[in-house]
XYZ file of C-alpha atoms in Angstrom:
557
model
C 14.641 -20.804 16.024
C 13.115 -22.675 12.949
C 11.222 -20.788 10.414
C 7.742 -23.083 10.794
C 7.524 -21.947 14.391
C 7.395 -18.244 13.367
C 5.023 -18.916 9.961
C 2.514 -20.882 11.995
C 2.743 -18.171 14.871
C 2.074 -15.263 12.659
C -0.196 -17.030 10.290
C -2.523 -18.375 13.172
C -2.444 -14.953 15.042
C -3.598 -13.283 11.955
C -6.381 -15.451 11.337
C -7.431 -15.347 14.718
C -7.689 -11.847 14.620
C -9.759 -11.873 11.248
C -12.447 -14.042 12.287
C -12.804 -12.575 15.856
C -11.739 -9.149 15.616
C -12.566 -7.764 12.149
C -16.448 -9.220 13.012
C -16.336 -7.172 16.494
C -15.114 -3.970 14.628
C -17.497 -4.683 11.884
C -20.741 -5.207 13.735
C -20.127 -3.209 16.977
C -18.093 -0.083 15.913
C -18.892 0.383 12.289
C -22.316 -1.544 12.184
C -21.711 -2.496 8.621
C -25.343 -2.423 7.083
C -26.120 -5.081 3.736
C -28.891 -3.006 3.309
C -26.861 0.460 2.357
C -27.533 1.594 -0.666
C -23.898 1.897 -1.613
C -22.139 4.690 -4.182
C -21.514 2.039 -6.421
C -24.923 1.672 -6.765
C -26.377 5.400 -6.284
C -23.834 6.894 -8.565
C -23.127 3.779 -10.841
C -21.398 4.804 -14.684
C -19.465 1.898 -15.959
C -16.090 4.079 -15.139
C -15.180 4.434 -11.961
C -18.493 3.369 -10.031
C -18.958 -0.091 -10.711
C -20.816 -2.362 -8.193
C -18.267 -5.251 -8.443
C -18.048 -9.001 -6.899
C -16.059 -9.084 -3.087
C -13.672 -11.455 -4.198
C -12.231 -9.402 -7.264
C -12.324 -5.986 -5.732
C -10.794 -7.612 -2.465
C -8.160 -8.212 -5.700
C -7.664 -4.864 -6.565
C -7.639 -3.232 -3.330
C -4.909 -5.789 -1.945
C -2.570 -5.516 -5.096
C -3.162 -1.522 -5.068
C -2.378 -1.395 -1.686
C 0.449 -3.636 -1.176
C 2.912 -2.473 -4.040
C 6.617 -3.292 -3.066
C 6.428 -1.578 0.414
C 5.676 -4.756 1.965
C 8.418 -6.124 0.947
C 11.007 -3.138 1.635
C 9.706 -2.297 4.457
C 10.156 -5.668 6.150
C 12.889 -6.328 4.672
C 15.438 -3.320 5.839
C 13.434 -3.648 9.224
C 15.098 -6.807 10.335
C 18.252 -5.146 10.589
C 17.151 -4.680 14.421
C 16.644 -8.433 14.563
C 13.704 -10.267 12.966
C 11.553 -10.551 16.749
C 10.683 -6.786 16.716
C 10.130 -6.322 12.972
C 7.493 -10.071 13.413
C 5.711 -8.729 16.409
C 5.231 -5.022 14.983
C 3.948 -6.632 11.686
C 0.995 -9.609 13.324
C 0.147 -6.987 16.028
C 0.150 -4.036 13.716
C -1.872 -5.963 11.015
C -4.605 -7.058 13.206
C -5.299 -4.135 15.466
C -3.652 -0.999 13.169
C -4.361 -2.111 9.493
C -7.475 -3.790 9.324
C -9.463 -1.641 11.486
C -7.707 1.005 9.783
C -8.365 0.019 6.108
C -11.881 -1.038 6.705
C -12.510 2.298 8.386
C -11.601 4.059 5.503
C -13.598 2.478 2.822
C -16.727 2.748 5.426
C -15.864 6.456 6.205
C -16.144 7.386 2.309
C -19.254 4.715 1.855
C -21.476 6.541 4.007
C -20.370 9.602 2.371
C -20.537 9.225 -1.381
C -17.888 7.726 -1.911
C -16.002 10.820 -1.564
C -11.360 10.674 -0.386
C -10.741 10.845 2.384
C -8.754 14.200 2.029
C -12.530 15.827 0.988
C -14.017 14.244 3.746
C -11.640 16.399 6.184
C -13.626 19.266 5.477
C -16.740 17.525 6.397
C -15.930 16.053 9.330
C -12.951 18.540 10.627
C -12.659 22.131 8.244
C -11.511 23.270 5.778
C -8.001 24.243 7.148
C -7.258 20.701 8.162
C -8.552 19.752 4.459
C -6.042 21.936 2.700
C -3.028 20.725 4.801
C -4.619 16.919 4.672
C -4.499 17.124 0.865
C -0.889 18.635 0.689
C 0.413 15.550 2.484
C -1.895 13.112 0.243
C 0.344 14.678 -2.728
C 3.143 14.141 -1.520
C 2.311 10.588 -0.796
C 0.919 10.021 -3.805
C 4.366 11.664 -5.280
C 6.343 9.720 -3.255
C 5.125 6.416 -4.099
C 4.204 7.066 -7.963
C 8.048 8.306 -8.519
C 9.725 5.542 -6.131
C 8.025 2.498 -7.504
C 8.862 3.421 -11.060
C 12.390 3.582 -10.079
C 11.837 0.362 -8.420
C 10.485 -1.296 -11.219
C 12.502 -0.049 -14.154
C 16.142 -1.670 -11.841
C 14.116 -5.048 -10.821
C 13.629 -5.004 -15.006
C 16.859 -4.031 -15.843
C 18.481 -6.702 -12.882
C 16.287 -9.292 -13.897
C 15.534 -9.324 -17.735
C 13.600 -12.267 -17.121
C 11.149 -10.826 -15.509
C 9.856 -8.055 -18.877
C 7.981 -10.559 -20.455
C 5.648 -11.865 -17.852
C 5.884 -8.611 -16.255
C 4.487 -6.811 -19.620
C 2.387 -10.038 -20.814
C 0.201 -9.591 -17.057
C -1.451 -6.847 -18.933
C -2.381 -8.051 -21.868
C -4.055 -11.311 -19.948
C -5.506 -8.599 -17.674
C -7.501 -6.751 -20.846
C -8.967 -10.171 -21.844
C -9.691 -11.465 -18.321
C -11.577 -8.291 -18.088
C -13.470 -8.445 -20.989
C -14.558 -11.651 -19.842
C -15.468 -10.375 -16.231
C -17.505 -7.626 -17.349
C -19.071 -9.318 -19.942
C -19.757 -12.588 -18.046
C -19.130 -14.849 -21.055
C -17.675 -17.582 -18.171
C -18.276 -17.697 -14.734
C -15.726 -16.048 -12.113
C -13.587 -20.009 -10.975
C -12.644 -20.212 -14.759
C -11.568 -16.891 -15.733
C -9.582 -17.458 -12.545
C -8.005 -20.800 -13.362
C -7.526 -19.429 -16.875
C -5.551 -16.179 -16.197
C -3.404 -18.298 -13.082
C -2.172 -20.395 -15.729
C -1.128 -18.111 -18.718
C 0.421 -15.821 -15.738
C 2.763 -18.575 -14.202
C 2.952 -20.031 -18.270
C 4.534 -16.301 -19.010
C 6.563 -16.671 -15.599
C 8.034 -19.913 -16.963
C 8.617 -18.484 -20.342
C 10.316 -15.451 -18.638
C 13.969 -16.972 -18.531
C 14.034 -18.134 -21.896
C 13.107 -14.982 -23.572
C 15.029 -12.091 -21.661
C 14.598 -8.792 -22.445
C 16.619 -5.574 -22.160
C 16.373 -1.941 -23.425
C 19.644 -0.667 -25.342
C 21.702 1.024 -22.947
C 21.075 4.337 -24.633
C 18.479 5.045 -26.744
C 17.821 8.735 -27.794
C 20.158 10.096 -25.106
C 18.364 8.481 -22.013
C 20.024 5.495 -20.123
C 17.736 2.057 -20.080
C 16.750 2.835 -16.598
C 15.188 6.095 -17.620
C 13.338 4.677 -20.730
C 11.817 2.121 -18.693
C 10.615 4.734 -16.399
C 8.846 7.148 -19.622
C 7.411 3.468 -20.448
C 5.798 2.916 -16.851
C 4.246 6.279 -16.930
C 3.013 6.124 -20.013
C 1.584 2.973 -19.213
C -0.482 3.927 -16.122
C -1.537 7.318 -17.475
C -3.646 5.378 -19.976
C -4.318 3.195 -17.540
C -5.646 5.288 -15.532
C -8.521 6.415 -17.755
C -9.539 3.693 -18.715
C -12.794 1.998 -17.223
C -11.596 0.080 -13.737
C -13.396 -3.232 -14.786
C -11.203 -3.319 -18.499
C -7.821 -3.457 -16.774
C -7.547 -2.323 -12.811
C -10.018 -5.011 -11.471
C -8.957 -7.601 -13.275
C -4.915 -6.973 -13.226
C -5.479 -6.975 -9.374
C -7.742 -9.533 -9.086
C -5.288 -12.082 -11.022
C -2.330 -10.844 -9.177
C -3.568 -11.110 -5.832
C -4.820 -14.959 -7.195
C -0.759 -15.193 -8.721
C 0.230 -12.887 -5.126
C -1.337 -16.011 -2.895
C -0.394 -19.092 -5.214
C 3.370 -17.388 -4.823
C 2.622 -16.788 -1.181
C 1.806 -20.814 -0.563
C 4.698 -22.316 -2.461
C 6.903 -20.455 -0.559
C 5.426 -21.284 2.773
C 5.110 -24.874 1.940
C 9.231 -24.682 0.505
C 9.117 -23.552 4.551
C 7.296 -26.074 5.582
C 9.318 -28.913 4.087
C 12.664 -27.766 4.270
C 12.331 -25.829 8.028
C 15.012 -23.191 7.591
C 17.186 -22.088 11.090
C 16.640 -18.324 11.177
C 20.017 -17.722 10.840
C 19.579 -13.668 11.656
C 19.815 -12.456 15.377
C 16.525 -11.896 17.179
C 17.457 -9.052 18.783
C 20.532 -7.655 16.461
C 23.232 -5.996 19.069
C 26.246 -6.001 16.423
C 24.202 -2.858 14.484
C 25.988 -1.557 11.709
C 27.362 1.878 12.470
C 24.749 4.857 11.754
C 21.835 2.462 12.191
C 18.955 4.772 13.861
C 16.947 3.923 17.022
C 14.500 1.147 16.902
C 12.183 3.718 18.696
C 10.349 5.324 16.440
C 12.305 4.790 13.247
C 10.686 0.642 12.786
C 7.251 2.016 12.944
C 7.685 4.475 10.474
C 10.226 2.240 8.094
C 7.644 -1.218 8.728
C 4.608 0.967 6.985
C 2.504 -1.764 4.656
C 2.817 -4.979 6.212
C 1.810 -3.209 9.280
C -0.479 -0.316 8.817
C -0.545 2.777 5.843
C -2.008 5.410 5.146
C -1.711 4.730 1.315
C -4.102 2.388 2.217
C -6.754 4.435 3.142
C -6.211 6.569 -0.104
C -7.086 3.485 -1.958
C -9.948 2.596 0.018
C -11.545 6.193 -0.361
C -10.157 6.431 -3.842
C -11.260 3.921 -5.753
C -12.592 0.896 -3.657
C -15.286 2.555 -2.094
C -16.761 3.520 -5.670
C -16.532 -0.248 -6.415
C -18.426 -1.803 -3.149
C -21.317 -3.640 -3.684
C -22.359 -3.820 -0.078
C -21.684 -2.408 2.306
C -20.388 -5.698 4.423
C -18.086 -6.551 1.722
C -15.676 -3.669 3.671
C -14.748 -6.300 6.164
C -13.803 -8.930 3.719
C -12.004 -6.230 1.370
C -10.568 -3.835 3.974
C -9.421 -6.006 6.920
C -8.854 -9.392 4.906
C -6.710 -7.244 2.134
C -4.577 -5.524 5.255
C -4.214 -9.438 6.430
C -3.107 -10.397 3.047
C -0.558 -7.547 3.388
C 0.412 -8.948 6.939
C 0.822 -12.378 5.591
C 3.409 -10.384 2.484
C 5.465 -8.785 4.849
C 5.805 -12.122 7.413
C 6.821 -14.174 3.918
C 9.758 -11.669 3.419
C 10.966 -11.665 7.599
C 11.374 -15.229 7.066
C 12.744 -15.003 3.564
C 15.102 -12.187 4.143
C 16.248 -13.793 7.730
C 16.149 -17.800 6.884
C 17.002 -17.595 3.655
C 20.432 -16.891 4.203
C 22.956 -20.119 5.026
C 24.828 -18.436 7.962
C 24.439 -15.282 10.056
C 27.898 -14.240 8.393
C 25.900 -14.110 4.591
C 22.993 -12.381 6.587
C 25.425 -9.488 8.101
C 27.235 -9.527 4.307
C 24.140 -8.023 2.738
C 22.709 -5.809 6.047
C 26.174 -3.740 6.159
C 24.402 -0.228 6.879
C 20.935 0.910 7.690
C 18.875 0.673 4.277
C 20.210 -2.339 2.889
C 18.137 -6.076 2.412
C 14.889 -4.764 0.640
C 13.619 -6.738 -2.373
C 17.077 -8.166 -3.229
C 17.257 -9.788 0.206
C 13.644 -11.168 -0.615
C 14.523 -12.447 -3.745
C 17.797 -13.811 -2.983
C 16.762 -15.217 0.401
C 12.934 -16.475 -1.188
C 14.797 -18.208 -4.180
C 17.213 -20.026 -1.654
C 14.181 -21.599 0.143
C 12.420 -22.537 -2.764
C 15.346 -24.329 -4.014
C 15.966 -26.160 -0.846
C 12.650 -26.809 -0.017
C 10.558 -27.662 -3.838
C 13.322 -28.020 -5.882
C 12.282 -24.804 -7.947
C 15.073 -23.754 -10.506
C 16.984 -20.946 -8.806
C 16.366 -18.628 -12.380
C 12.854 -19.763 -11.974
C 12.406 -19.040 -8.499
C 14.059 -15.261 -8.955
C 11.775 -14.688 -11.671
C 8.638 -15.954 -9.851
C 9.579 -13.372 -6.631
C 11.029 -10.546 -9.057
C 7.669 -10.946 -10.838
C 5.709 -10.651 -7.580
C 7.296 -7.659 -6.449
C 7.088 -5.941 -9.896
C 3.395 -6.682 -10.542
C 2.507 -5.248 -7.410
C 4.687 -2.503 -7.235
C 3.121 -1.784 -11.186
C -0.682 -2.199 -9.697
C -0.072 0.668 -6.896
C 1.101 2.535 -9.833
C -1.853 2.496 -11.802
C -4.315 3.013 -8.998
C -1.199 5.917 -7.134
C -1.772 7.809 -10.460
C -5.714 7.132 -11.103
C -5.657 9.006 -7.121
C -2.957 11.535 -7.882
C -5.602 12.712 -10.764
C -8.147 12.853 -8.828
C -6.573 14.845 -6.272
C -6.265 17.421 -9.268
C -9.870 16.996 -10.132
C -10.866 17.222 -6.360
C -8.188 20.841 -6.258
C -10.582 21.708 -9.894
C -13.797 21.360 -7.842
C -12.649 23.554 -4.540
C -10.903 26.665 -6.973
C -13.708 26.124 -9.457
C -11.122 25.408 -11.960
C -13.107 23.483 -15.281
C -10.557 22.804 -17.053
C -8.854 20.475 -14.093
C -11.577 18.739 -13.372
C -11.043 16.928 -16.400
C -9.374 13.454 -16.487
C -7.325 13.894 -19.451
C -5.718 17.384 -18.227
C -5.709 15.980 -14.525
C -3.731 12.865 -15.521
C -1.220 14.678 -17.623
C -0.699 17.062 -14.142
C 0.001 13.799 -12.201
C 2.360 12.269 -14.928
C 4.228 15.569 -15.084
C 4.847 16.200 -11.527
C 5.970 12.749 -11.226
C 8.366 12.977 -14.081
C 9.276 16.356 -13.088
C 10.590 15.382 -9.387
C 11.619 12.004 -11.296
C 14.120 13.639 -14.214
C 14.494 16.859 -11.788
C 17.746 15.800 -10.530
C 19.312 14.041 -12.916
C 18.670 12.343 -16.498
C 18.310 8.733 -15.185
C 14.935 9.342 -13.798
C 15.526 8.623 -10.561
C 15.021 11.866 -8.874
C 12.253 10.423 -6.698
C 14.419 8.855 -4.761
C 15.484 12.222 -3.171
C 12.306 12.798 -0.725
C 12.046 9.133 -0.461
C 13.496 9.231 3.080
C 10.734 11.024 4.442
C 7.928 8.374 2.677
C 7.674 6.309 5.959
C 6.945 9.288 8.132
C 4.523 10.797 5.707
C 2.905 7.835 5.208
C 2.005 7.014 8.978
C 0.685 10.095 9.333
C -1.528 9.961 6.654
C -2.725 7.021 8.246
C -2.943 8.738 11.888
C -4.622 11.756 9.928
C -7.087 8.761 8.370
C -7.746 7.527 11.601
C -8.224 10.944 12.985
C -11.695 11.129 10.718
C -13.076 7.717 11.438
C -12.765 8.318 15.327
C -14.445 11.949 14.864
C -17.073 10.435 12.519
C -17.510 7.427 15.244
C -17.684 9.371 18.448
C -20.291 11.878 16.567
C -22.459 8.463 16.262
C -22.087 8.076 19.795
C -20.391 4.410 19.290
C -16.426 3.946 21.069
C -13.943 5.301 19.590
C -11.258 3.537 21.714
C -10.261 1.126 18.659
C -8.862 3.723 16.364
C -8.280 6.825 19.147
C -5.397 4.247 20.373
C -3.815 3.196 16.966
C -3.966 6.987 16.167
C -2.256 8.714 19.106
C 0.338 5.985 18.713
C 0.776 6.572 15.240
C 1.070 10.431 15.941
C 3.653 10.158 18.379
C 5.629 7.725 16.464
C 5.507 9.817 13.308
C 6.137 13.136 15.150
C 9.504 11.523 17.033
C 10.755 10.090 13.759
C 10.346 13.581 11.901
C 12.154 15.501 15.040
C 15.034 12.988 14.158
C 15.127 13.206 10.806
C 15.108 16.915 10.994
C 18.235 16.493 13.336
C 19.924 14.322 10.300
C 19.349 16.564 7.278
C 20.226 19.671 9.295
C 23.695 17.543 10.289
C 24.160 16.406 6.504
C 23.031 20.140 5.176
C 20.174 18.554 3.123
C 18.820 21.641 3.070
C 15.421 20.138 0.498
C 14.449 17.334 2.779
C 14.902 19.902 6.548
C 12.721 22.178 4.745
C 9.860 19.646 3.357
C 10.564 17.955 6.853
C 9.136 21.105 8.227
C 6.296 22.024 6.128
C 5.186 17.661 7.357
C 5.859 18.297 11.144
C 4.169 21.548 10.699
C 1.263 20.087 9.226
C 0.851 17.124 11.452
C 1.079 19.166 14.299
C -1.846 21.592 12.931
C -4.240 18.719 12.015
C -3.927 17.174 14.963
C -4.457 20.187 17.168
C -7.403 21.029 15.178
C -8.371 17.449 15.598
C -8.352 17.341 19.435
C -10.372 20.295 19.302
C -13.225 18.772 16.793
C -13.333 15.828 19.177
C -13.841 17.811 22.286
C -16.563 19.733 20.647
C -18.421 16.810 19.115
C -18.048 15.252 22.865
C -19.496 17.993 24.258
C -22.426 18.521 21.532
C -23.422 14.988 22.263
C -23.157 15.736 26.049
C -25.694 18.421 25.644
C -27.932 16.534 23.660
C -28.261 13.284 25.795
C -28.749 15.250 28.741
């Protein structure tokens, strides 16, 4: 099958379900309401509420939220064959994701603006809170820890990549300033920072750089790590108009621009997908498609790191209330549209199905090496991009975004101290500079833990996927509470979420079966504690919903 055929199926599905679907869920289920006074607004103080324009926090919510996972994800997905991983991703993006992320940032708007872990106890108790907010840590761990090991080997792999990698951030302070300050209007700033990012991308390959091997006893890999955190702890205090607006917003501008020259390299060269659609040759130890490619497909398709970010941060930057559909369900689309660039590119981008099946040799392999290897092969063939150039351009993607989540990961992971401050009237952590240095250290902890190369993260890694869907069936599990208490349906998220649950649940009964066979005696424990949890919440769910069914029973009648 040719490439084209599966863009302009995805593509057109996706937009289809944006301009029908997101209106339906927006006007009929959530009744978004311009008229809201919104957080933003009611609690406004030029740090972390700011009422700020649609288009640039639709910027930072889509470059928080889509990180590298969209990529991955996708990307080790298609060793099943590239029809399941497609149809889980359009179908998953338009009626999991978007009514999912959406939900989340109009659960915490009518609520102050408050996470979605908080809001538990509003809308559940205060036993489902505690257990919601242990599995938001981990998350938070998970993905804070990961992505820095991510980032520091894409940097060390492609050396490239440092400067415009490093150089985004400086063009993101001034393109702030300029923002906030409104010195020039919103198309020029944009124009302005496009060019000095893709300037800095083409300046990349002919200033590479690379940390000493060793330097003060640590390997390059781990000082590249100390430099990330260091990075987003101070980013992380700092106001989100000075550097996380406006780093997303140019990166999901740079994210797009990237995102069209490699469908229009499609477009004119038509690449054969030269993987299997359905793969039957799987690679011994390769786990069931059933549940394991919802769980390993989580961004791209739907996450509940997403509705962290949309309770976190981007509900204390919307400045109405109707802005959620364009932010929430258009950023999950944007997503969708990632993770369908990197089927194509990790499954057409390869000249034969015997270079496909060289690289997908075991369950696990492909992820962003597969996209940039397979991405810079259809640029070549298809614009004539420089291979160098065209491995820079898709290392820099997946870096930037993978850095963004970081900042925002860690700006959440401190407030999830502050938020633990406020319930064990603790003073002292409700602070952001003691909160912030809690986050950084328990991410360095479980990062240098296990080794001195920093990659310790990597160690609960393998249970990510399953934590993350169920933070997302857990998310979903308060917006259908909060909807039928309104007396509106709550068919459009009870569905995704049972789904979700049962998904999740099957994958962690089979990963418990694994670590207990390999005598991983960490991950079978923290496997537990997960299953344990998921199975509490959503008992205690079921019973809040019956309840609220039956208070509303009473009242009508």
């Amino acid at each position: 099958m040719n490439a084209i055929l599966l863009m302009l199926l995805g593509l057109g599905a996706m937009f289809l379900g944006y301009v029908f679907y997101s209106k339906f869920i927006a006007e009929k289920i959530y009744k978004l309401d311009p008229n809201f006074k919104t957080p933003a607004h009611e609690f406004e103080d030029g740090v972390d509420f700011v009422p700020t324009n649609k288009y640039v926090l639709w910027g930072h919510h889509f470059t928080s939220v889509a990180g590298a996972a969209p990529i991955i994800g996708p990307a080790i997905a298609v060793i099943w064959g590239w029809v399941p991983a497609f149809l889980w991703v359009v179908f998953g993006t338009i009626f999991f994701a978007g009514v999912h992320d959406a939900g989340a940032i109009w659960a915490s708007n009518r609520n102050k603006a408050k996470s979605i872990g908080a809001l538990t106890d509003d809308v559940v108790g205060s036993r489902a809170r505690s257990l919601f907010m242990i599995v938001i840590f981990l998350v938070l761990l998970m993905v804070n820890a990961v992505f820095a090991t991510a980032i520091s080997g894409l940097l060390i792999k492609f050396p490239s990549s440092v400067v415009p990698v490093w150089g985004a951030i400086f063009v993101a302070l001034i393109i702030g300033q300029l923002i906030f300050r409104k010195w020039i209007g919103l198309g020029t700033v944009s124009i302005l920072g496009v060019i000095a990012l893709y300037a800095l991308i083409w300046a990349g390959p002919s200033f590479p750089v690379s940390l000493p091997d060793t330097f003060m006893g640590l390997s390059d890999k781990a000082n590249w790590i100390i430099l990330l955190f260091v990075y987003a702890a101070i980013a992380s205090l700092l106001p989100v108009w000075m550097l996380l607006q406006p780093r997303d917003y140019i990166n999901g501008l740079q994210l797009f621009i990237g995102l069209i020259l490699l469908y229009a390299a499609v477009l004119i060269s038509g690449p054969e997908l030269t993987a299997p659609a359905f793969n039957t040759d799987l690679p011994e130890g390769t786990p069931s498609i059933v549940p394991l490619l919802f769980v390993t497909i989580a961004c791209g398709a739907i996450s509940g790191f997403h509705g962290l970010v949309g309770s976190g941060t981007t509900s204390k930057q919307l400045d109405k209330e109707t802005d959620a559909r364009f932010v929430g369900y258009f950023g999950a689309i944007g997503e969708g549209s990632l993770s369908l660039a990197t089927i194509i590119a990790a499954c057409a981008g390869f000249a034969t199905l015997a270079d496909w099946q060289a690289v997908y040799t075991s369950f696990g392999q492909g992820g962003v090496a597969a996209f940039v290897e397979g991405g810079a092969n259809i640029l070549q063939n298809g614009i004539g991009l420089d291979t160098e150039i065209s491995q820079t351009l898709l290392t820099v993607m997946a870096v930037l975004f993978a850095g963004t989540t970081m900042d925002t990961g860690l700006r959440l992971q401190r407030y999830i101290f502050q938020e633990w401050g406020a319930i064990y009237n603790l003073k002292w952590m409700q602070k952001a500079a003691p909160a912030t240095l809690l986050a950084v250290g328990t991410c360095l902890l479980l990062a240098f833990g296990a080794g001195a190369d920093g990659s310790g993260g990597m160690l609960i890694w393998p249970l990510f996927g399953t934590t993350n869907q169920l933070l997302a069936g857990l998310t979903l599990m308060v917006i259908t509470v909060m909807l039928i208490r309104l007396g509106r349906p709550s068919y459009y998220t009870l569905i995704p979420l049972v789904f979700l649950l049962i998904m999740t649940i099957l994958a962690l009964l089979i990963q418990l079966k694994g670590f207990y066979n390999d005598a991983n005696w960490f991950l079978f424990g923290l496997d537990i504690v997960i299953l344990v949890a998921a199975i509490w919440i959503a008992l205690e769910a079921a019973a809040t919903m019956v309840r609220v069914r039956k208070e509303r029973t009473v009242e009508q009648g």
